[in-house]
CSV table of C-alpha atoms in Angstrom, one decimal:
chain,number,residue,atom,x,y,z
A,1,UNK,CA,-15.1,-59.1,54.1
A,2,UNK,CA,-18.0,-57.4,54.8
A,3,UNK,CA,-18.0,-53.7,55.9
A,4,UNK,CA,-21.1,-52.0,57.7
A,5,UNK,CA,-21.5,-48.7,56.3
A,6,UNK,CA,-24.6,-47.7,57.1
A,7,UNK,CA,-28.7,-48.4,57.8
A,8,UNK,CA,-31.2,-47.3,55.5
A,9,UNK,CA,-34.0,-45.5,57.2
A,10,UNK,CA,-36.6,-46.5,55.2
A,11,UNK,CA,-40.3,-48.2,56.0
A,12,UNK,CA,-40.8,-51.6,54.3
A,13,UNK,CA,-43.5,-54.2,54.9
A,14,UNK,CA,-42.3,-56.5,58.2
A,15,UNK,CA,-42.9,-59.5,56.1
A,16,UNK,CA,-38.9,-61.5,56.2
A,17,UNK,CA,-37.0,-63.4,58.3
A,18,UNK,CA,-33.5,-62.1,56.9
A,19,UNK,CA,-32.4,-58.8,54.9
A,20,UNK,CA,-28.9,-57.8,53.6
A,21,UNK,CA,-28.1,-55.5,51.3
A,22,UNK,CA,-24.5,-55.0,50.3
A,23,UNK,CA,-22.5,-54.1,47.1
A,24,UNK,CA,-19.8,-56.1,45.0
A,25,UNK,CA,-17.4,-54.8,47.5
A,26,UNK,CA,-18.3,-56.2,50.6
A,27,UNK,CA,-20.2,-52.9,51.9
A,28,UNK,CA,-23.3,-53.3,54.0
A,29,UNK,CA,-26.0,-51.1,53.5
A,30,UNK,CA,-28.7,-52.9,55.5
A,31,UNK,CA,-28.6,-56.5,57.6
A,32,UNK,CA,-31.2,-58.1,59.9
A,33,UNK,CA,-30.8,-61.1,61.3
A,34,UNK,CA,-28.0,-61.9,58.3
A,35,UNK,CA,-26.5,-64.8,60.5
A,36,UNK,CA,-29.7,-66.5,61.0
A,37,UNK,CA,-29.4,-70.3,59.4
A,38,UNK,CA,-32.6,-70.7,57.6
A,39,UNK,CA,-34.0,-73.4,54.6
A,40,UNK,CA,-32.6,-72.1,50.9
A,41,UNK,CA,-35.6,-73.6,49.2
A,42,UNK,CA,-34.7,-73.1,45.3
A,43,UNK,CA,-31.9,-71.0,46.2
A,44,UNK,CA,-30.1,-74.0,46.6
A,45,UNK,CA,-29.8,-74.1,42.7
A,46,UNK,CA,-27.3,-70.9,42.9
A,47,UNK,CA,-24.3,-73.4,43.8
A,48,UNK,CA,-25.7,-76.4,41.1
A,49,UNK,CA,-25.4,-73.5,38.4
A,50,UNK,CA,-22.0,-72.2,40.1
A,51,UNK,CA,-20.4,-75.4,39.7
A,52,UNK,CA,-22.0,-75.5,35.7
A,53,UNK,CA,-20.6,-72.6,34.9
A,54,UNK,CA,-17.0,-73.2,36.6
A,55,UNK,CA,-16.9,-76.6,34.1
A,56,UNK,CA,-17.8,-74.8,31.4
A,57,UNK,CA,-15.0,-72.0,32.3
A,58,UNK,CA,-12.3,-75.1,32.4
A,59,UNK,CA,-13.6,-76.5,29.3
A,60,UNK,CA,-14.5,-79.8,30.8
A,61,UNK,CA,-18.2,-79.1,29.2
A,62,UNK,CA,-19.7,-76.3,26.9
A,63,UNK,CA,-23.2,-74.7,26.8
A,64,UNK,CA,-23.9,-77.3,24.0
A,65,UNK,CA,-22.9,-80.5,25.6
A,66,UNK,CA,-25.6,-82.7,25.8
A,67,UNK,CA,-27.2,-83.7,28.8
A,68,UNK,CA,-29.4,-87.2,28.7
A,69,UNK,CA,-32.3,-86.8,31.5
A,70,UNK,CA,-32.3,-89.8,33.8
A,71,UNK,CA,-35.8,-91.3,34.9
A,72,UNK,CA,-35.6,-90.4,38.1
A,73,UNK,CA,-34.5,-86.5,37.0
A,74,UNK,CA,-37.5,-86.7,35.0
A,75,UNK,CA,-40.3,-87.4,37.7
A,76,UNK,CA,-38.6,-84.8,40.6
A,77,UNK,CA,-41.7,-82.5,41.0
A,78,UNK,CA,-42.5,-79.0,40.0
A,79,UNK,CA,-40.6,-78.8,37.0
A,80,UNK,CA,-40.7,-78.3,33.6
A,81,UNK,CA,-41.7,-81.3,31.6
A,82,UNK,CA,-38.0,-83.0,30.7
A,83,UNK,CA,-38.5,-86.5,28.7
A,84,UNK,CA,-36.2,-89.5,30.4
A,85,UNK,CA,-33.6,-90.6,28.2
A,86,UNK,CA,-34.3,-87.5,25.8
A,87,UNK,CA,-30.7,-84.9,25.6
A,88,UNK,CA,-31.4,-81.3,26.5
A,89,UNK,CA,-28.1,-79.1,26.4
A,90,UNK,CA,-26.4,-77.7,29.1
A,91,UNK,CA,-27.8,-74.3,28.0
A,92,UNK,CA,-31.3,-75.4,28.1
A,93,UNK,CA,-30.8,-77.2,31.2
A,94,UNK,CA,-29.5,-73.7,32.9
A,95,UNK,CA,-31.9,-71.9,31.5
A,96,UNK,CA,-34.6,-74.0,32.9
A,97,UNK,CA,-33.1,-74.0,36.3
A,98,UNK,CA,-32.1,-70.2,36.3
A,99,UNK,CA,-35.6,-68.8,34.8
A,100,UNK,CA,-37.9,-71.6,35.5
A,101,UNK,CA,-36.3,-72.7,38.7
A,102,UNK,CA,-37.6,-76.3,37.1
A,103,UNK,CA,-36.2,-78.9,39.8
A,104,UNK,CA,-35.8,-81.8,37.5
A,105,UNK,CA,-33.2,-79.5,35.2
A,106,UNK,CA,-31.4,-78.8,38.3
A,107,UNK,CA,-31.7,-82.7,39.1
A,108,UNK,CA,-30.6,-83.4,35.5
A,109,UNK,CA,-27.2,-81.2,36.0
A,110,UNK,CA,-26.4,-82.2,39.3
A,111,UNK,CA,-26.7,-86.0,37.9
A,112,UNK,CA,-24.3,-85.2,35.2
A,113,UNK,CA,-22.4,-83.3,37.1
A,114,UNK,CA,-21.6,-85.7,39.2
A,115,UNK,CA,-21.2,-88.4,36.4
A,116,UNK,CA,-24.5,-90.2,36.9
A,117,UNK,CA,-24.3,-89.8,41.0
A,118,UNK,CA,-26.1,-86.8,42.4
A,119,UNK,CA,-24.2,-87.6,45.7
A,120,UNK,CA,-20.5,-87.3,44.4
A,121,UNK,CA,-22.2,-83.9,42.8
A,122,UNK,CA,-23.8,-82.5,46.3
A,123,UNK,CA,-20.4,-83.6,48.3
A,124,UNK,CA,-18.5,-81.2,45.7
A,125,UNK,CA,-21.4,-78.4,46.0
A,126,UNK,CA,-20.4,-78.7,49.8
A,127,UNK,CA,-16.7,-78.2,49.4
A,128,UNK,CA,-17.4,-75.6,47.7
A,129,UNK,CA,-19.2,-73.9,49.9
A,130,UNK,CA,-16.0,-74.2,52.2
A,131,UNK,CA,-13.7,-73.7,49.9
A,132,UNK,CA,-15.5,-70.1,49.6
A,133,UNK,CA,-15.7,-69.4,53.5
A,134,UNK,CA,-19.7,-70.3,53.5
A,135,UNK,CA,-20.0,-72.1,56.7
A,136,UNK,CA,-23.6,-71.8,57.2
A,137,UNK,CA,-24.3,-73.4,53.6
A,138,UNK,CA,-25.3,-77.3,54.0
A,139,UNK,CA,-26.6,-78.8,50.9
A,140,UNK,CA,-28.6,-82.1,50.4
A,141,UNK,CA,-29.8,-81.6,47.3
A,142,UNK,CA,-29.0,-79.7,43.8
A,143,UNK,CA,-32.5,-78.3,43.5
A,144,UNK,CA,-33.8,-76.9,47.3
A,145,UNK,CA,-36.8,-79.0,47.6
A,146,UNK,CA,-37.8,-79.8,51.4
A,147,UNK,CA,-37.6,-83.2,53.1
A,148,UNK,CA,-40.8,-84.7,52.3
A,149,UNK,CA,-40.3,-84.4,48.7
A,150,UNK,CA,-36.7,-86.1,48.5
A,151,UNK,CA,-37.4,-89.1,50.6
A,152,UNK,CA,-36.3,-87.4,53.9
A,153,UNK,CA,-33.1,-86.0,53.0
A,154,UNK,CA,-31.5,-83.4,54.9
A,155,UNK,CA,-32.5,-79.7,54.3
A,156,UNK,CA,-30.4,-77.3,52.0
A,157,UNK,CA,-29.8,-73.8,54.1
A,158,UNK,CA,-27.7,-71.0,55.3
A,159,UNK,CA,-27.8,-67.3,56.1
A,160,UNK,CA,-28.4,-64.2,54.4
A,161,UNK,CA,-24.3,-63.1,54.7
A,162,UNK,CA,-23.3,-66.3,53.0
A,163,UNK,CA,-25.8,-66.2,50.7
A,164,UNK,CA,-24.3,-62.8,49.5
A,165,UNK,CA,-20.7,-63.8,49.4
A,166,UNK,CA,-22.3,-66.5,47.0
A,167,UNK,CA,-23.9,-64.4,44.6
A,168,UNK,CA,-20.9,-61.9,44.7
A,169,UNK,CA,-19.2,-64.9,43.3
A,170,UNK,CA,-21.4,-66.1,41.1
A,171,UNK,CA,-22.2,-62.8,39.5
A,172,UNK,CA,-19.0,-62.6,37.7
A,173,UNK,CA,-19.9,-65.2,35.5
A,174,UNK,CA,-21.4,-63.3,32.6
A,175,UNK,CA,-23.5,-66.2,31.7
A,176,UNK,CA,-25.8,-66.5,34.9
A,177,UNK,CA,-26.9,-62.5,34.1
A,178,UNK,CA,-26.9,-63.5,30.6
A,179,UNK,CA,-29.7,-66.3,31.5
A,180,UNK,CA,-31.4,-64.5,35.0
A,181,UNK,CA,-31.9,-61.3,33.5
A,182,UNK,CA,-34.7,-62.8,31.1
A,183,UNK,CA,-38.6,-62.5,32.1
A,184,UNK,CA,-39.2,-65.6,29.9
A,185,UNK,CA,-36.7,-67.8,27.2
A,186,UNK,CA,-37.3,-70.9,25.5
A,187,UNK,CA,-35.7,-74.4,25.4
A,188,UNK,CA,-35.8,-77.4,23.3
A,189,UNK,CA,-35.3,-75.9,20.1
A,190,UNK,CA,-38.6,-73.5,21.1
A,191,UNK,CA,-40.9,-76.6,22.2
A,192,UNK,CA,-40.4,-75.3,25.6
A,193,UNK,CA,-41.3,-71.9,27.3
A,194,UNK,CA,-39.9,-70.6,30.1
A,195,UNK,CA,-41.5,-67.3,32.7
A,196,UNK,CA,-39.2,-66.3,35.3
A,197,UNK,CA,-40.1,-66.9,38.9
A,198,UNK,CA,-38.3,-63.1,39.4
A,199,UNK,CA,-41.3,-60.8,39.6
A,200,UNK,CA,-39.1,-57.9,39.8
A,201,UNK,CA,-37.5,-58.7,36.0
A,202,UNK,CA,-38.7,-55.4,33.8
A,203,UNK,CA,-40.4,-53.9,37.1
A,204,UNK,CA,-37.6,-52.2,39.0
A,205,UNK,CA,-34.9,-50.8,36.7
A,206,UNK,CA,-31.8,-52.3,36.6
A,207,UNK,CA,-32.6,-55.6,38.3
A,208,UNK,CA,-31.1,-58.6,36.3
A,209,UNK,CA,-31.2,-61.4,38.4
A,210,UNK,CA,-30.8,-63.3,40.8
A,211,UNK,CA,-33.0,-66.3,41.7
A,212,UNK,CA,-36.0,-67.2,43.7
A,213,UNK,CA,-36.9,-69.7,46.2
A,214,UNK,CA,-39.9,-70.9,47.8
A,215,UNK,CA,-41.8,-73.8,50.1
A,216,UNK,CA,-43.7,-73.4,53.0
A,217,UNK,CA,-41.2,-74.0,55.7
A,218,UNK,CA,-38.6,-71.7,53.9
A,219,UNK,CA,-41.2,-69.2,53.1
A,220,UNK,CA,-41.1,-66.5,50.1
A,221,UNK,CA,-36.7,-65.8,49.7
A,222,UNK,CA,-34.9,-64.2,46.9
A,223,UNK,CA,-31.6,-63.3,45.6
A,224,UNK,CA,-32.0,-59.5,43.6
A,225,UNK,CA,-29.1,-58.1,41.7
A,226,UNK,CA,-29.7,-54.7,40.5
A,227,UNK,CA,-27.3,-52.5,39.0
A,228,UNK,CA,-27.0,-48.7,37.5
A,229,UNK,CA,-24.5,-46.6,36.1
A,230,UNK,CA,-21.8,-48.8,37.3
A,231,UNK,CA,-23.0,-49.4,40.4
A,232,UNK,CA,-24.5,-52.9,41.5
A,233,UNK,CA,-25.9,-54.0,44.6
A,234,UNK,CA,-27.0,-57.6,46.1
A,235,UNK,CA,-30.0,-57.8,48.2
A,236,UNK,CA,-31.1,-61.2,50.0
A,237,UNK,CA,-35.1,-61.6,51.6
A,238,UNK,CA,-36.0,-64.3,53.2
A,239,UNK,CA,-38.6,-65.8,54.8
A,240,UNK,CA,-41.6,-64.0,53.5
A,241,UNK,CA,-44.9,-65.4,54.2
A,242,UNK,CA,-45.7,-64.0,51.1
A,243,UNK,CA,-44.6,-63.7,48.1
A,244,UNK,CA,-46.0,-60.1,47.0
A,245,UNK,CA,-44.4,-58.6,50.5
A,246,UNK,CA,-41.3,-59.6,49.4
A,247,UNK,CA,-41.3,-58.3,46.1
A,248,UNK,CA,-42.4,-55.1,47.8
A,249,UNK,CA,-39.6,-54.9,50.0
A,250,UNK,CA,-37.3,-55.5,47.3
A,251,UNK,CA,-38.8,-52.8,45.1
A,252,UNK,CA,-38.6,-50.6,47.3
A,253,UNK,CA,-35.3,-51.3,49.1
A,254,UNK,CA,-33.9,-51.1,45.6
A,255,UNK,CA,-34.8,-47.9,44.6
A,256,UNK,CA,-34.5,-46.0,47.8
A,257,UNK,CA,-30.7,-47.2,47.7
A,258,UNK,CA,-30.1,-45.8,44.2
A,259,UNK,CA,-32.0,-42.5,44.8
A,260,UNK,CA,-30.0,-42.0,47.8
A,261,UNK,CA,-26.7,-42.8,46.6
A,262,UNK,CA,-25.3,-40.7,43.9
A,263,UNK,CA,-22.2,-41.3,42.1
A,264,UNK,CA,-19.5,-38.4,42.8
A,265,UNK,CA,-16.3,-38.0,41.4
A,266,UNK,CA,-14.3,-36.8,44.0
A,267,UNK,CA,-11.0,-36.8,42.6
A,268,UNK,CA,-10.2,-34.8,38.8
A,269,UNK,CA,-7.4,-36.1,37.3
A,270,UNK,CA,-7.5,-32.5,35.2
A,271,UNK,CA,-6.4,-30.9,38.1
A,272,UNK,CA,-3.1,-30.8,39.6
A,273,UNK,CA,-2.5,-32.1,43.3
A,274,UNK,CA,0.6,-31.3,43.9
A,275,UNK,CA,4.0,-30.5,41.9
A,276,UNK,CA,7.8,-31.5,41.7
A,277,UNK,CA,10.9,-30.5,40.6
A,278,UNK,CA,12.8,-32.4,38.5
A,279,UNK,CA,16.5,-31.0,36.9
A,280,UNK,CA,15.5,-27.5,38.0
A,281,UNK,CA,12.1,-27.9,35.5
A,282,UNK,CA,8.8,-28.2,37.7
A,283,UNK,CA,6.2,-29.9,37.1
A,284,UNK,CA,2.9,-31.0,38.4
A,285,UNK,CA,1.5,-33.8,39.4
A,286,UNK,CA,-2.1,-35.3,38.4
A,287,UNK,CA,-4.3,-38.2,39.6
A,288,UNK,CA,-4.2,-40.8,36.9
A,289,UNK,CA,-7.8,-41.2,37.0
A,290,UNK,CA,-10.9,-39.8,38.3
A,291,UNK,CA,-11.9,-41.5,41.7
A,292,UNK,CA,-15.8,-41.9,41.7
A,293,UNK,CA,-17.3,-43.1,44.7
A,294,UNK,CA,-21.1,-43.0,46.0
A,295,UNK,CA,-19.8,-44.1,49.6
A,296,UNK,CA,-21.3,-41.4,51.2
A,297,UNK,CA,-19.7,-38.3,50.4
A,298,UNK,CA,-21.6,-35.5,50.1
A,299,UNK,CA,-19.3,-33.1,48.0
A,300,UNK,CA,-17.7,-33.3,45.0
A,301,UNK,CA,-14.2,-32.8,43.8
A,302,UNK,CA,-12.1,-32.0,46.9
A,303,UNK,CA,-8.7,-32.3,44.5
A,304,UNK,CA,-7.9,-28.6,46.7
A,305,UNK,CA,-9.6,-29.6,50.1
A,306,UNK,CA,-8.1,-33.1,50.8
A,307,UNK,CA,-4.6,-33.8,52.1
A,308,UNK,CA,-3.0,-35.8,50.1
A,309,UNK,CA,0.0,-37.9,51.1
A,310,UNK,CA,2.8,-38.6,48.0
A,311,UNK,CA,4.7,-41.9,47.6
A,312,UNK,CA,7.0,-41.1,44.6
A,313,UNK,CA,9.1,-43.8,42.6
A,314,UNK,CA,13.2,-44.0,42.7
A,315,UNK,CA,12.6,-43.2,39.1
A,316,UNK,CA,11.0,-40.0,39.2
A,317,UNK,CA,14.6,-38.4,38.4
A,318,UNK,CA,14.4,-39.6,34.9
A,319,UNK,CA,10.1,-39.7,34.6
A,320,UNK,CA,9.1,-38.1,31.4
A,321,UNK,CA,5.3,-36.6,31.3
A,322,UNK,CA,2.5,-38.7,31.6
A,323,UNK,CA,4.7,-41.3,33.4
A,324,UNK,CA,3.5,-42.9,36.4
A,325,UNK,CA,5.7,-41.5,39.2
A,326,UNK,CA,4.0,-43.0,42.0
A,327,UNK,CA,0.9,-43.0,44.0
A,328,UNK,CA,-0.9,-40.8,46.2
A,329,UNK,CA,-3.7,-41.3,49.6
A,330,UNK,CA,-6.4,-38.3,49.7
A,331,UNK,CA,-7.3,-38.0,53.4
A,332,UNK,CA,-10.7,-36.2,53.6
A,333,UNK,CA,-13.8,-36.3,56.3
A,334,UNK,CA,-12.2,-39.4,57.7
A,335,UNK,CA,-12.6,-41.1,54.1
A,336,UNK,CA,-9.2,-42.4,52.3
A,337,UNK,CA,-8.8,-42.2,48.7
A,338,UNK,CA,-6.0,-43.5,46.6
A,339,UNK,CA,-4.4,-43.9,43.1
A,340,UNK,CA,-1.7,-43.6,40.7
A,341,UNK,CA,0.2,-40.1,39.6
A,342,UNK,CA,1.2,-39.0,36.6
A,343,UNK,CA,3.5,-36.2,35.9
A,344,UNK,CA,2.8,-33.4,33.5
């Protein structure tokens, strides 16, 4: 779901076709033009590493299963240099494809994959994509290259909104940060080195990922990830002419939102919000936790301002303290918070 909360006021370069900025729970911070079906270019490769990383999670395959590099994976252009009929590892092949964005890794995993057929393998990157709600996503290939370079297949693309329900997905597989948060790696037991295609990578503070993608048609696009204090955000460009403009844009889109929006706790769970009596002994009641938000409240605690709605359990009669005796909703400047309460 994706909720509009507000529109950064802000001056960037006019370089993109697409912009969305959102957070891991949906909320918008900026969109223009998010439902606009453009070419993916090498963000294609998002889904190939997706479906990787899914296998590995089933333990059909591990990061050390070996992958032997067909021929034809081995000529796909603007790659790294993979050797046909050599074995790289699954990790070596991700890493390629995640730093690198090497096309022939990507080709290599969507081969095995799809148990020798890169077809059966893009027909299940597809379902996928539908299986996730990602109608505008139609892929053709496992790596993002155009038509001319893939003997006229169709072109890999989508929009900025499914792109980001995509990498909200694919974020929670600690191995893709593990991988895209790296400036450079190496593969092939270190014959190999890999520089990241993600300018931003030791630039902007807390940006770890996501991945890159590039030809002329598509223009300059990117996935960022960025996160701080336990906030992250997700922020899609695309359609840069150039490459440096969208870099800017994500430098500073990222760092205006994070100076702008300050974690507040807004609810205490030292102070009491209400009370009960139990058996002629009173007692209070506490939030279980503190509430932190940075959803636009400009306050802080408001355990005394808010009005606060109780649902208490059938048990509270025989609750002892620190029990959970049911929940509460904090009603405050039209903003709903809720939780657990204790008693004490």
């Amino acid at each position: 779901m994706l909720n509009t909360v507000e529109t950064q006021n802000i001056s960037i370069p006019s370089d993109y076709k697409s912009i969305l900025l959102g957070d891991m729970d949906g909320n918008l911070y900026e969109q223009r033009n998010i439902y606009d079906v453009r070419p993916l270019a090498s963000m294609t490769k998002v889904m190939t590493v997706l479906l990787t990383l899914e296998r590995i999670k089933n333990g059909e395959i591990t990061m050390d299963t070996n992958v032997t590099v067909s021929n034809y994976a081995s000529k796909v252009p603007y790659g790294i240099t993979l050797v046909a009929g050599k074995q790289y590892t699954v990790r070596d092949l991700l890493k390629a494809t995640i730093i690198r964005s090497s096309n022939n890794a990507a080709q290599a995993l969507g081969e095995f994959n799809g148990n020798g057929d890169v077809s059966v393998f893009i027909d299940k990157m597809n379902q996928k994509a539908n299986e996730l709600g990602l109608t505008t996503l139609r892929y053709c290939t496992p790596h993002g290259l155009p038509p001319e370079d893939t003997q006229g297949k169709c072109r890999d693309q989508g929009s900025a909104a499914d792109l980001y329900k995509l990498a909200q997905t694919v974020i929670k597989y600690d191995d893709y940060l593990n991988i895209s948060k790296n400036s450079s790696g190496y593969i092939d037991n270190g014959n190999i080195k890999l520089t990241s295609t993600n300018n931003l990578l030791g630039k902007v503070e807390g940006v770890d990922g996501l991945k890159t993608g590039y030809y002329r048609a598509a223009g300059s696009n990117i996935i960022l990830t960025a996160k701080r204090g336990e906030k992250r955000i997700i922020l899609i460009i695309m359609g840069s002419e150039k490459a440096k403009n969208r870099d800017l844009i994500g430098q500073i889109m990222i760092d205006d939102f994070f100076a702008t929006h300050h974690d507040v706790k807004v609810i205490d769970s030292t102070i009491a919000i209400g009370s009960v009596k139990i058996k002629s002994t009173k007692y209070n009641l506490y939030p279980e936790k503190d509430v932190i938000t940075n959803d636009g409240v400009s306050t802080s605690v408001i355990n005394k301002d808010a009005t606060f709605i109780f649902n208490l359990s059938d048990n509270i009669k025989t609750a002892k303290t620190e029990d959970i005796v049911g929940t509460y909703t904090a009603k405050y400047n039209g903003k709903e918070f809720t939780g657990n309460l204790i008693l004490r």
